[in-house]
Each structure stands twice: as structure tokens, then as C-alpha cells.
Amino acid sequence: MCTFVSYSQVVINELDADTPSTDSHEFIELKSTTPFFPLDGYTLVFFNSGTSGTSNLSYYAADLDGLITDGNGIILLGNLQVVPSASYIIPQTTIQNGPDAVAIYLGDAVDFPNNTAGNTTNLIHAFVYSNGPTTKATTLMTDLGVAVSYNENVNSLAASQSFQRKTDGTYEVKTPTPRANNDGSGIIYNGITTSFSPSGAVTEGQSMTITFKTDTAVASDLSFSITLNNGAFKASDYSGNLNITIPSGSNTASTVIQLLNDGVNEGDEEMMVKVGTVPSNYIVLNNSTIIRVNDINFEVLSFGTPASPTYGNIASTAPIGYYSSIEGLSGTALKQALQNIIANPSIVRAHTYGDVYTILNKADQNPANSNQVWLIYTEQPRSKVDLQSGNSIVGKWNREHIYPQSRGNYGDLYNLPPAGINKWTLSSADDIGAGLSDAHHLRAADGQENSSRNNRNYGVDYNGPTGNPGTWRGDVARAVFYMAVRYNGLNVVNGNPSENIIGQIGDLTTLLSWNKLDKSDDFEMNRNNYIYTWQMNRNPFIDYPDLADYIWGAKVGEKWYSTLSTTNFSKSKIGIYPNPAKNYITVLGTMSSGTIEIYTIAGAKLYENQFKGETQLNINLSAGVYLARITSDTITEIKKLVIE
């Protein structure tokens, strides 16, 4: 029993972790000391025990904001197949059988990214369990301050019984009683569940069927109204019947809502489906559901996404002579002259951290849809309205510091609400606080992936989601290089430096490789141009990616001249055939001599050969996705190569 139980407003009342077959009926039930208790500010966290590298760490967290217990003080969270229906859906097979633990905290899910260690800070209640007599999550018991571990299989019926809390705070194992008091007392509610077809997002001009279903057939007509309005989404955006009646003897009723296309690009909107007042013996289970309504009237820009990059369509807006002071310099003099440009204290501006979202909405806009941002790492678009504004990070996007806050130690000086483009503070190379809101290293990122990325070193520790094509890697390298020049005290180093060392991030060798393999494209140039309008400085490694080699790479000590910088030409006709390939490839589109290098997505070179004109080359590579770097004359092309 958790030592914090006597102070709990909410406790874990019932848990069914081990259910038949694919664990399709898993659930957890919470109980508050008073009925109709709002769970805002509470988070439910599941912890895994065992012998793997993720032992005794969290694997799932759920924000409970917006949920309210019923007249019995109970709320049910579980799979879609749980009967009666749950108020909060947990993905199937999420809850592990044990030995494991689950805990209620005051806090947000963002405070518990996957692989967070258990602790007693802000702990409200914890429960440790197993499905065997001899295995216990002893480390989790210590971490969570729990004295007893319970065995779901104590009666040899783990798949058909659940843990249930008794009035004395101990637990017993018996036949499940989801969404009801464990002793059989209290109110028996008829739950109302709302479902949608199509499920997920809808688009202007599309119709949607909303269905309402009760746990059991109603004894007499059940009538209620619904509302859909929510912020910018108003009555003019839809048509349809909002008065619902489930007839006596039935348990379902539906209405069809038509989403109207007004022909104006207002951005994506959110419809909130909210059930009005119902009789006291009914309970609305998933009320106030948000449905995305995508605006069909979006703008498409003249260049490609990072996943389908284009080159040379967006020109640099750097003023004439912006980089003239670095011509002919080398080594530390080159780096210092570059810093003098991008950290000029009489010109360069720092904005507030609140302004960053305004900047990213434009700088990271998806070229294929103006109502979306493009997410780094996961390499996918997401609606701008999916900005993380509450505690949940699932399906949301937020601000990712490429050079992490903990490594830069930026502080809170600029952690202020948005002030707009016309309000700024002049900033110097010693103004490390400006790194908090420096948009050149801030990108739109998936909330969960941002949490997973955390503050790890690139390459040697973090390489993005599994199977990721890696079109973000060069962007990251150039952002890190920028930060290491822009701010005194920030460095990029080789290897895997400790995350506790302020002012260091790795891995330099990897980042130099990424800078070459994933060339600066139109998307990066466009964001460089836009950020310049706010901060009055540029990322020089986007304008001239080769600068990195002169400061940290193979050309250290050589004099820099912009005329020697190689460029990736989009209009080049150099290509590879066949693609996908098996045992050989042919370089097409040039009659000149050249070199082809083939790299893994992580940047390891596997193959290099010379060619002249259209040349067939035998290769011996495992099936997978690679990057081919083809250099001929002054042209360098990066091509994705698929080996079957």
C-alpha cells in the first residue's frame, strides 16, 4: 500500500492488466473521495519492470485534464472493447501484465516522457502488481514508496479477474466490476458514448455522421441536444440536426452534419461535439470531443517539402556584402569574423520565447499546405492548430531546441509572452539567454518525438525514429554549427559528451557528414530568409554549407572564398537507374567524369567509385534505403537510392 494513500484525493480503485487473448479488455478505474471530482492537473503513469534497458522506467502517461468522476466518484479508462464503455480510451495491449506499477501524480504527461524513473515527488497514489507469486517489481516498490505488491494470478484466474481496492485500502482479486463500486453499491449509470464516421479529421465540404450509443437500451425516449461551436468554428461552418432522440427500446441514434466550404482560407479549425444535459441516471462518457476540420482552401508554395526537396528556387535574401568580411580568412579568424556578422550587437535582435510560435508558423510552414507546419525528425506535416496548448503531447507539436536548453543553459530572461516583430532587444555573442528564443535552432517537432529526443547527442545517441529517411539531418547539423558560432560558450565536439556538461554537444564527425549528405534545400533557405526579417541575422551554414569544413572539417586552415563553395543544383539531370536497384546501378545524365559515394542514412560511407559518362557499376549492398552523393564537374547531387 502506498504511504501517500491517506492524503489522496484520488486512488487506483481497480486494475485489469491481464485479460484473455490480445488483452483487448484492459482497464484501470480511479476513484475520488468526493463525487463529480475534476481530474485537472492529474496524470496517470505506467511503469515497466524487468531486465531490459528500460526496466523500472515509465512507458505510458495519460493526462487526466478535462475528466470528471461520476456520482460514485469513479472514472473508467480502458480499451475500446471494455464493457461498459470507458471515459478515456487507452490503446489496446498498452497496460503490461506485470510485475509493473501504475501511479497517479500531480503534473502533466510532459513531465513523464517514456523512460522516466519512478519517484515520490507529487505522487498521489501508486499500485505495484504482478501476475505471478514469486516475481515482484522490488525496485519500483522502493522508488514509489510502496510496501506491498499484489498478484493478479493469486486464484489462478488472472485472465478473468482484476485487482480491486477494499475500504481498508488493501486490494483483493475477483471478477471485474468496471465503472461500478467494487462492493456492488452505488448508482448504476447508463453510459452514452459518441462515435464518428469518418473517424479522425474531416474536410470542408465533407459530411460526417455522429452516432450516440447507450450501454443498454433506454426504457423511454432519451432526448438531448448537442453543440458544435468552438472558437473560430461557428454555426456558419456547418448544417445539420443538433437535437437527438434515442427511441424507447433502442440504444442508438445518429445525425448527419455537413461541413460547409466557404471558399476562404481561414486555416484549419476544431469542432467540439458536446452533449448537453441528460437525466441523472445517464452519464456522458467521452464528452467535448474535438474533431479537426481541415480547410480545403490552403495555399501551396513554389518549392518542395524537406522529404521531397527542391533546390535553387528560393534565393538568399542576404544583402550584398553581408559576408564580404570573411573572404580570404581561415581558422579562428574566419570563425570570429563570422560571429561578428551573426552576433553584431548593433544589429542582431532577440525576441521573446512566446514569439517563436509565431515565427515557426511561417518559417516551418508545410510548402504543400499553408495550414500546416512541417515537423523535424518525424518528417511529416501537422495542422498548425495542433499546437500544444495544454498538457497532452500526443498528436501535438511544439518548439524543439536543436541545441538543447539544458546544454545551452539559456535561462528565463527571454521566456516572455509574444511581443511581435517590432519589439526586440539588441543581442551580442555573450547574450546566451537569447539562445532560448533563437529561431535559427528552433523547429516545429512532434511532442512525443521531442520528448524522446530530449537532450541526447546526435548520431552517437540520437538518429531519429526507426526507418526514418533522414532528410532532417543536414538541417540539424547546420543549426548546431550556427549556435556554436553565434554564442560564446557553446561548442560542437566529437563523441558522446555527457549531457551534464554545459556548452557541449556531439557528435561533430556525424554532423559534418550530415551537412554534406543532406544539402541545404529551398525549405531551409526560405526559413533562413524569414527568420532574418525578425532577428536581422542569418544562418551562414544554410547560405554556404561548405563553411563548416573550413571551421571544423577537412579544410581547416584553408582560406575561405565564397566562389569555391559547391552548390547542389536542382536543374542537374544527373540520376541513377534503376532505382530501386539490386546488383548494379547506372549513373545517367552526364558525359563527364565524376565520383559516386553511397552512404547509410546514418552517414557511414559504404561505397565509392569513379565513373565517366553513363557508367554501369556493380554494387553489393543489403536491402534498404541509402543516400548516393554524385559529384561531376562543379555539380554535386544527393539522391535517395533504394536497394531491393
XYZ file of C-alpha atoms in Angstrom:
644
model
C 0.000 0.000 0.000
C 1.338 3.414 -0.950
C 2.333 5.537 2.015
C 0.564 8.513 0.383
C -2.929 6.955 0.429
C -4.105 8.861 3.483
C -3.517 12.136 1.624
C -5.092 11.033 -1.657
C -7.946 12.820 -3.350
C -7.889 10.079 -5.999
C -6.836 6.417 -5.760
C -6.415 3.467 -8.116
C -9.655 1.600 -7.463
C -9.452 -1.298 -9.923
C -6.943 -2.631 -12.462
C -7.384 -5.417 -15.003
C -3.981 -5.790 -16.669
C -4.127 -9.468 -17.717
C -7.142 -10.273 -19.901
C -7.777 -13.071 -22.429
C -6.098 -13.336 -25.833
C -4.682 -9.968 -27.015
C -5.527 -8.115 -23.787
C -8.348 -6.319 -25.572
C -10.278 -5.609 -22.361
C -7.607 -3.960 -20.227
C -8.790 -1.144 -17.997
C -7.958 0.935 -14.958
C -10.538 2.573 -12.722
C -9.901 5.577 -10.492
C -11.995 6.708 -7.543
C -12.197 10.115 -5.879
C -13.139 10.703 -2.258
C -15.959 13.020 -3.418
C -18.283 12.552 -6.412
C -18.000 14.612 -9.598
C -14.365 15.402 -8.843
C -12.462 17.176 -11.676
C -9.141 15.497 -12.528
C -7.478 18.581 -13.996
C -3.814 18.596 -13.062
C -3.585 14.837 -12.511
C -1.572 12.418 -14.648
C -1.637 8.607 -14.757
C 1.779 6.998 -15.343
C 2.552 3.330 -16.073
C 5.955 1.857 -15.169
C 7.668 -1.240 -16.532
C 9.798 -3.637 -14.501
C 12.098 -6.400 -15.767
C 15.633 -6.938 -17.046
C 15.747 -4.819 -20.228
C 17.403 -1.448 -20.698
C 14.083 0.265 -19.999
C 13.457 -1.562 -16.707
C 11.814 0.312 -13.850
C 11.018 3.248 -16.130
C 7.763 4.709 -17.443
C 6.249 3.506 -20.721
C 2.935 5.385 -20.952
C 1.461 8.559 -19.436
C -2.070 9.940 -19.726
C -3.160 13.471 -18.836
C -6.463 13.417 -16.983
C -7.321 17.055 -17.674
C -10.974 17.535 -18.599
C -12.113 14.262 -16.996
C -14.554 14.222 -14.061
C -15.505 11.300 -11.840
C -19.182 10.284 -11.678
C -21.681 10.289 -8.819
C -19.899 7.267 -7.331
C -16.564 9.088 -7.571
C -15.491 6.670 -10.311
C -13.999 7.090 -13.765
C -13.040 4.263 -16.133
C -10.086 4.317 -18.534
C -9.681 1.362 -20.876
C -9.695 -0.255 -24.305
C -12.495 0.276 -26.807
C -13.774 -3.254 -26.176
C -14.269 -2.751 -22.433
C -17.928 -3.113 -21.356
C -19.353 -0.836 -20.106
C -17.568 1.830 -22.127
C -14.686 3.875 -20.770
C -14.469 7.657 -20.492
C -10.859 7.643 -21.719
C -9.544 5.225 -24.358
C -6.197 3.550 -23.714
C -4.701 1.872 -26.813
C -5.108 -1.894 -26.884
C -2.341 -4.001 -25.257
C -0.823 -0.903 -23.635
C -1.165 -1.987 -19.999
C 1.503 -4.570 -19.187
C 0.713 -7.711 -17.172
C 3.461 -7.228 -14.602
C 5.462 -7.204 -12.498
C 4.859 -3.494 -13.054
C 3.342 -0.420 -11.463
C 0.923 2.422 -12.087
C 0.816 5.755 -10.294
C -1.219 8.957 -10.085
C 0.761 12.202 -9.957
C 0.008 15.871 -9.761
C 1.560 17.084 -13.007
C 1.434 16.752 -16.767
C 2.236 13.889 -19.109
C 5.097 16.002 -20.488
C 6.723 15.631 -17.064
C 6.866 11.876 -17.638
C 8.344 11.152 -21.054
C 8.902 7.470 -21.741
C 11.768 6.030 -19.659
C 11.215 8.311 -16.681
C 12.231 6.746 -13.369
C 9.575 6.329 -10.687
C 9.701 8.791 -7.791
C 7.580 10.142 -4.956
C 7.628 13.808 -5.967
C 3.988 14.972 -6.308
C 2.900 11.324 -6.049
C -0.765 10.925 -5.086
C -1.166 7.143 -5.185
C 0.721 4.150 -6.550
C -0.046 0.472 -7.061
C 2.518 -2.275 -7.727
C 1.383 -5.625 -9.127
C 2.369 -8.866 -10.843
C 0.731 -11.943 -12.357
C 2.880 -14.493 -10.574
C 3.586 -15.454 -6.952
C 7.361 -15.069 -6.977
C 8.046 -12.033 -9.178
C 7.862 -8.551 -7.708
C 8.844 -5.138 -9.035
C 11.028 -4.516 -5.986
C 12.863 -1.524 -7.442
C 9.589 0.171 -8.346
C 8.259 -0.551 -4.857
C 11.222 1.345 -3.428
C 11.041 4.157 -5.991
C 7.319 4.697 -5.406
C 7.307 4.126 -1.633
C 5.011 1.117 -1.868
C 5.185 -1.667 0.763
C 3.027 -4.368 -0.875
C 2.909 -5.946 -4.346
C -0.279 -7.774 -5.382
C -0.535 -10.897 -7.575
C -3.397 -10.938 -10.120
C -2.985 -14.704 -10.512
C -3.389 -15.482 -6.819
C -6.537 -17.514 -7.642
C -5.031 -18.935 -10.877
C -7.588 -16.814 -12.782
C -5.515 -13.813 -13.858
C -7.202 -13.536 -17.263
C -10.700 -13.365 -15.773
C -10.154 -11.432 -12.529
C -8.965 -7.949 -11.593
C -7.345 -6.129 -8.677
C -9.978 -4.280 -6.629
C -9.440 -1.892 -3.744
C -11.257 -2.543 -0.465
C -12.446 0.069 2.004
C -9.391 -0.505 4.211
C -7.043 0.430 1.348
C -5.825 -3.110 0.621
C -6.630 -4.996 -2.586
C -8.311 -8.279 -3.455
C -8.594 -10.176 -6.746
C -12.060 -11.092 -8.059
C -14.444 -10.811 -11.024
C -14.083 -7.351 -12.678
C -16.554 -4.578 -11.855
C -15.632 -1.795 -14.325
C -17.366 1.570 -13.808
C -19.057 0.400 -10.600
C -18.267 0.355 -6.912
C -16.291 -2.755 -6.036
C -18.790 -3.754 -3.322
C -21.815 -3.529 -5.678
C -23.273 -0.406 -4.056
C -23.919 2.987 -5.624
C -25.517 4.337 -8.778
C -25.688 2.151 -11.888
C -25.351 4.539 -14.826
C -26.375 4.011 -18.430
C -23.404 5.426 -20.297
C -23.664 7.446 -23.517
C -20.778 7.082 -25.977
C -20.250 9.302 -29.029
C -18.628 7.953 -32.206
C -17.890 9.475 -35.601
C -17.823 8.370 -39.219
C -15.421 9.066 -40.696
C -13.295 8.908 -37.576
C -10.499 11.423 -37.211
C -10.252 14.635 -39.184
C -12.819 15.817 -41.737
C -12.537 18.359 -44.537
C -14.722 21.292 -45.535
C -17.377 20.097 -47.965
C -17.488 16.642 -46.377
C -20.327 15.181 -44.311
C -19.910 13.385 -41.011
C -22.229 11.028 -39.147
C -22.281 11.355 -35.367
C -23.698 8.335 -33.534
C -24.760 8.202 -29.890
C -24.955 4.813 -28.177
C -26.041 3.855 -24.663
C -24.722 0.855 -22.724
C -28.215 -0.646 -22.622
C -31.479 0.077 -24.425
C -33.395 3.052 -22.995
C -36.691 2.390 -21.231
C -38.237 5.590 -22.594
C -37.277 8.152 -25.234
C -33.965 9.801 -24.352
C -33.709 13.312 -25.818
C -30.821 15.720 -25.566
C -29.152 18.418 -27.637
C -25.569 18.790 -28.815
C -23.426 21.797 -29.660
C -20.579 22.009 -32.181
C -19.362 25.595 -31.902
C -15.782 26.070 -30.704
C -13.711 29.222 -31.074
C -13.367 30.052 -34.776
C -15.667 27.159 -35.696
C -19.164 28.653 -35.733
C -22.712 27.883 -36.866
C -21.907 29.238 -40.344
C -19.391 26.397 -40.801
C -21.918 23.530 -40.728
C -25.547 22.451 -41.093
C -27.491 19.542 -39.593
C -29.812 18.468 -36.778
C -28.450 19.089 -33.272
C -31.422 17.609 -31.380
C -31.001 13.900 -30.706
C -33.534 11.298 -29.585
C -32.767 7.662 -28.815
C -36.200 5.985 -29.036
C -37.549 3.699 -26.328
C -36.241 0.139 -26.681
C -33.209 1.249 -28.710
C -29.689 2.233 -27.740
C -28.531 4.302 -30.747
C -29.346 7.472 -32.660
C -27.402 9.378 -35.322
C -27.270 12.739 -37.006
C -25.506 13.830 -40.204
C -23.526 17.066 -40.098
C -22.495 18.778 -43.340
C -19.242 20.753 -43.154
C -19.571 23.843 -45.350
C -16.878 25.204 -47.657
C -16.891 28.994 -47.513
C -14.206 29.320 -50.199
C -11.903 31.250 -47.857
C -8.590 30.066 -46.407
C -9.223 30.626 -42.705
C -6.923 27.833 -41.582
C -7.886 24.504 -40.072
C -10.456 24.657 -37.284
C -11.669 22.462 -34.436
C -15.255 21.408 -33.881
C -16.207 20.424 -30.323
C -19.014 17.865 -30.086
C -20.582 18.420 -26.675
C -23.630 16.641 -25.303
C -25.992 18.792 -23.279
C -27.880 17.919 -20.105
C -29.024 14.299 -19.716
C -31.152 12.645 -16.985
C -29.368 11.860 -13.718
C -29.233 8.089 -14.353
C -27.174 8.650 -17.539
C -23.512 9.540 -17.852
C -21.802 11.057 -20.908
C -18.537 9.151 -21.344
C -16.494 10.979 -23.994
C -17.986 14.432 -23.966
C -16.470 17.550 -25.544
C -14.707 15.557 -28.261
C -12.562 17.681 -30.583
C -12.827 16.970 -34.321
C -10.379 18.528 -36.768
C -11.987 20.341 -39.696
C -9.381 20.875 -42.403
C -9.715 23.989 -44.547
C -9.736 22.953 -48.195
C -8.677 26.402 -49.424
C -4.993 26.225 -48.469
C -2.024 27.794 -50.276
C 0.740 25.750 -51.971
C 4.227 27.264 -52.146
C 6.655 27.088 -55.078
C 9.134 24.664 -53.500
C 9.217 21.168 -52.060
C 8.989 19.755 -48.575
C 12.140 18.503 -46.845
C 11.034 14.962 -47.722
C 10.784 15.912 -51.420
C 13.308 18.725 -51.572
C 13.851 21.222 -54.351
C 16.958 23.356 -54.840
C 17.647 26.745 -56.356
C 14.060 28.021 -56.448
C 14.457 30.210 -53.356
C 17.323 32.713 -53.472
C 19.105 34.041 -50.410
C 17.947 37.490 -49.335
C 21.284 38.287 -47.700
C 22.185 41.901 -48.520
C 25.045 42.493 -50.935
C 28.279 42.330 -48.984
C 26.724 40.585 -45.970
C 29.539 38.002 -45.917
C 32.290 40.047 -47.580
C 34.308 40.400 -44.354
C 35.063 36.649 -44.199
C 36.606 36.408 -47.681
C 40.197 35.145 -47.595
C 40.134 34.263 -43.888
C 40.861 30.909 -42.281
C 40.852 29.150 -38.905
C 39.891 31.111 -35.802
C 39.936 34.383 -37.737
C 37.262 33.015 -40.077
C 35.101 31.830 -37.174
C 35.453 35.151 -35.355
C 34.618 37.188 -38.442
C 31.541 35.025 -38.979
C 30.455 35.605 -35.380
C 30.958 39.347 -35.850
C 28.327 39.198 -38.593
C 25.677 36.977 -36.990
C 26.075 38.363 -33.438
C 26.598 42.033 -34.314
C 25.361 43.804 -31.141
C 24.287 46.906 -33.071
C 22.048 44.967 -35.483
C 21.060 41.495 -34.261
C 17.736 41.264 -32.448
C 16.460 38.884 -29.772
C 12.739 38.257 -29.439
C 10.680 36.579 -26.724
C 10.160 32.837 -26.402
C 6.458 33.469 -26.974
C 7.283 34.974 -30.382
C 8.839 31.687 -31.506
C 5.470 30.067 -32.249
C 4.540 32.998 -34.486
C 7.867 32.633 -36.298
C 7.577 28.850 -36.693
C 4.063 29.075 -38.095
C 5.620 30.864 -41.059
C 9.200 29.599 -41.134
C 8.250 25.912 -40.808
C 5.078 26.091 -42.892
C 4.459 22.976 -44.962
C 5.057 24.061 -48.582
C 2.265 21.740 -49.716
C -0.361 23.150 -47.322
C -0.232 26.587 -45.714
C -2.408 25.425 -42.817
C 0.261 23.004 -41.596
C 3.788 23.070 -40.219
C 6.479 20.576 -41.222
C 7.802 18.538 -38.294
C 11.509 17.859 -37.945
C 12.642 14.295 -37.021
C 9.287 12.614 -37.869
C 9.309 14.320 -41.297
C 5.574 14.842 -41.624
C 3.108 17.746 -41.703
C 0.758 18.660 -38.862
C -2.017 21.197 -38.642
C -0.989 24.493 -37.115
C -3.924 24.292 -34.721
C -2.428 21.114 -33.227
C -0.033 23.294 -31.286
C 0.469 22.001 -27.757
C -1.514 24.363 -25.555
C -2.452 22.029 -22.697
C -0.654 19.150 -21.063
C -1.101 16.408 -23.653
C 1.717 15.942 -26.169
C 0.035 13.155 -28.164
C -0.694 14.369 -31.695
C 0.583 17.847 -30.824
C 3.578 19.865 -31.979
C 5.791 22.177 -30.004
C 9.129 24.036 -30.074
C 12.269 21.894 -30.291
C 15.647 23.357 -29.358
C 18.174 21.747 -31.709
C 20.884 22.789 -29.241
C 19.013 21.693 -26.068
C 18.145 24.121 -23.298
C 19.891 22.029 -20.648
C 23.127 22.055 -22.659
C 22.947 25.756 -23.505
C 21.814 26.930 -20.068
C 19.830 29.780 -21.635
C 17.864 30.779 -18.544
C 14.486 32.565 -18.482
C 15.375 36.144 -19.420
C 13.526 35.864 -22.740
C 10.828 33.468 -21.514
C 8.104 36.041 -22.057
C 4.774 36.238 -23.918
C 4.795 37.176 -27.616
C 5.661 40.823 -28.233
C 5.668 40.910 -32.044
C 8.232 41.580 -34.737
C 8.518 45.275 -33.894
C 9.683 44.733 -30.300
C 13.160 43.350 -29.680
C 16.329 43.559 -27.607
C 19.721 44.030 -29.259
C 21.842 40.947 -28.688
C 25.561 40.122 -28.620
C 27.655 36.948 -28.714
C 27.706 36.938 -24.894
C 23.915 37.102 -24.665
C 23.480 33.357 -24.083
C 19.900 33.934 -22.908
C 18.886 34.798 -26.473
C 19.559 31.164 -27.361
C 16.263 30.298 -25.675
C 14.306 32.021 -28.432
C 16.767 31.977 -31.351
C 14.618 30.689 -34.204
C 17.618 29.502 -36.233
C 17.802 26.450 -33.960
C 14.124 26.126 -33.027
C 11.952 23.842 -35.134
C 8.398 22.547 -35.079
C 8.512 18.985 -33.721
C 6.114 16.221 -32.750
C 5.575 16.450 -28.995
C 6.289 12.789 -28.298
C 9.369 12.672 -30.531
C 10.626 15.888 -28.978
C 10.316 14.222 -25.593
C 12.150 11.133 -26.858
C 14.904 13.263 -28.415
C 15.323 15.062 -25.061
C 18.922 16.408 -24.887
C 20.801 13.487 -26.459
C 23.818 13.849 -28.737
C 23.178 13.486 -32.450
C 24.471 10.467 -34.335
C 26.183 8.621 -31.493
C 22.972 8.605 -29.435
C 20.038 10.010 -31.408
C 19.276 9.224 -35.056
C 15.539 9.870 -35.232
C 12.602 7.460 -35.462
C 13.260 3.943 -36.749
C 13.138 3.740 -40.545
C 13.345 7.497 -40.876
C 14.744 8.636 -44.256
C 16.823 11.307 -42.535
C 16.032 14.430 -44.551
C 16.247 16.438 -41.301
C 19.860 15.595 -40.532
C 21.578 18.313 -42.532
C 19.157 20.872 -41.101
C 20.164 19.824 -37.589
C 23.883 19.969 -38.402
C 23.639 23.499 -39.783
C 21.573 24.662 -36.792
C 24.175 23.285 -34.372
C 27.013 24.892 -36.353
C 25.176 28.220 -36.237
C 24.765 28.040 -32.445
C 28.425 27.105 -31.937
C 29.476 30.291 -33.775
C 26.703 32.656 -32.709
C 27.125 32.249 -28.924
C 30.251 32.334 -26.809
C 30.443 29.254 -24.614
C 28.633 26.890 -26.994
C 30.662 24.244 -28.792
C 30.183 21.212 -31.003
C 32.590 18.389 -30.150
C 33.407 14.837 -31.185
C 31.979 11.808 -29.459
C 29.193 11.489 -26.922
C 29.830 14.155 -24.249
C 27.874 13.945 -21.023
C 24.511 15.683 -21.085
C 25.540 17.408 -17.848
C 28.392 19.340 -19.471
C 27.125 22.839 -20.244
C 28.096 24.204 -23.646
C 28.950 20.929 -25.391
C 27.022 18.821 -27.886
C 28.131 15.966 -30.166
C 28.882 14.346 -32.444
C 30.943 16.688 -34.660
C 32.066 13.962 -37.072
C 28.487 12.841 -37.614
C 27.191 16.374 -38.066
C 29.873 17.205 -40.646
C 28.819 14.108 -42.562
C 25.135 15.010 -42.309
C 25.908 18.507 -43.576
C 27.305 17.006 -46.790
C 24.756 14.245 -47.305
C 21.611 16.289 -46.681
C 22.254 19.521 -48.590
C 20.620 22.833 -47.819
C 17.359 22.986 -49.797
C 14.672 25.548 -50.649
C 12.782 24.873 -47.406
C 15.832 25.807 -45.336
C 16.626 28.842 -47.459
C 13.057 30.080 -47.161
C 13.112 29.790 -43.346
C 16.540 31.459 -43.250
C 15.124 34.371 -45.236
C 12.064 34.683 -42.998
C 13.927 34.463 -39.688
C 16.255 37.171 -41.000
C 13.275 39.569 -41.112
C 12.836 39.066 -37.351
C 16.338 38.592 -35.974
C 18.351 40.535 -38.560
C 20.884 37.718 -38.784
C 21.195 34.617 -40.919
C 22.407 31.070 -40.565
C 25.544 31.208 -42.750
C 25.726 27.419 -42.954
C 22.481 27.421 -44.937
C 23.765 30.099 -47.296
C 27.194 28.395 -47.522
C 27.143 24.821 -46.131
C 30.826 24.325 -47.030
C 31.801 26.845 -44.343
C 31.560 24.025 -41.785
C 34.516 22.222 -43.356
C 36.666 25.374 -43.133
C 35.892 25.824 -39.431
C 35.727 22.218 -38.142
C 36.297 19.821 -41.030
C 38.753 18.752 -43.700
C 39.533 22.306 -44.867
C 40.507 23.805 -41.502
C 43.377 26.220 -42.100
C 42.478 26.867 -45.735
C 41.340 30.327 -46.775
C 37.646 30.749 -47.426
C 36.368 32.195 -50.680
C 32.670 32.041 -51.469
C 33.425 31.345 -55.129
C 34.892 27.969 -54.106
C 31.710 26.835 -52.364
C 29.935 23.940 -54.067
C 26.217 24.062 -54.613
C 23.523 21.489 -55.091
C 21.905 22.265 -58.476
C 18.289 21.249 -58.762
C 18.242 21.543 -62.539
C 21.004 18.973 -62.979
C 19.901 15.909 -64.899
C 22.280 13.553 -63.087
C 20.467 10.475 -61.862
C 20.660 6.765 -61.023
C 18.991 3.889 -62.852
C 17.421 1.524 -61.902
C 16.078 2.826 -58.629
C 15.090 0.645 -56.786
C 18.137 -1.414 -57.745
C 19.526 -4.856 -56.953
C 23.056 -5.765 -58.080
C 24.041 -2.783 -60.216
C 23.287 0.880 -60.932
C 23.958 3.174 -63.884
C 24.841 6.856 -63.489
C 22.871 8.888 -66.032
C 22.797 12.480 -67.224
C 26.462 13.409 -67.636
C 29.234 12.706 -70.127
C 31.915 13.993 -67.737
C 33.987 12.102 -65.193
C 32.862 12.005 -61.603
C 32.678 10.207 -58.291
C 29.781 8.382 -56.673
C 29.712 7.700 -52.929
C 26.986 5.675 -51.208
C 26.201 6.234 -47.538
C 23.869 4.748 -44.968
C 21.124 7.039 -43.695
C 23.217 7.462 -40.535
C 26.129 8.816 -42.607
C 28.514 5.831 -42.862
C 30.220 5.551 -46.264
C 29.828 2.055 -47.755
C 30.873 2.513 -51.374
C 32.923 4.849 -53.582
C 33.777 4.586 -57.281
C 34.720 6.668 -60.290
C 32.643 6.930 -63.454
C 32.809 8.593 -66.853
C 29.630 9.309 -68.716
C 26.843 6.751 -68.404
C 28.591 4.027 -66.464
C 27.197 0.778 -65.057
C 28.581 -0.002 -61.605
C 28.299 -3.288 -59.755
C 27.276 -2.909 -56.125
C 26.876 -5.335 -53.245
C 24.632 -3.750 -50.646
C 21.977 -5.146 -48.345
C 18.349 -4.273 -48.988
C 17.477 -0.858 -47.577
C 17.478 2.893 -48.195
C 20.765 4.728 -48.866
C 21.993 8.147 -49.967
C 24.139 8.448 -53.094
C 26.399 11.506 -53.457
C 27.306 12.116 -57.102
C 29.917 14.725 -57.989
C 30.674 15.698 -61.597
C 32.379 18.907 -62.688
C 31.073 21.578 -60.274
C 27.779 19.802 -59.642
C 27.014 17.700 -56.585
C 23.744 15.793 -56.323
C 22.329 13.795 -53.396
C 19.988 11.016 -54.488
C 17.989 8.562 -52.419
C 18.829 5.003 -53.515
C 16.645 2.020 -52.671
C 18.198 -1.471 -52.780
C 15.756 -4.383 -53.001
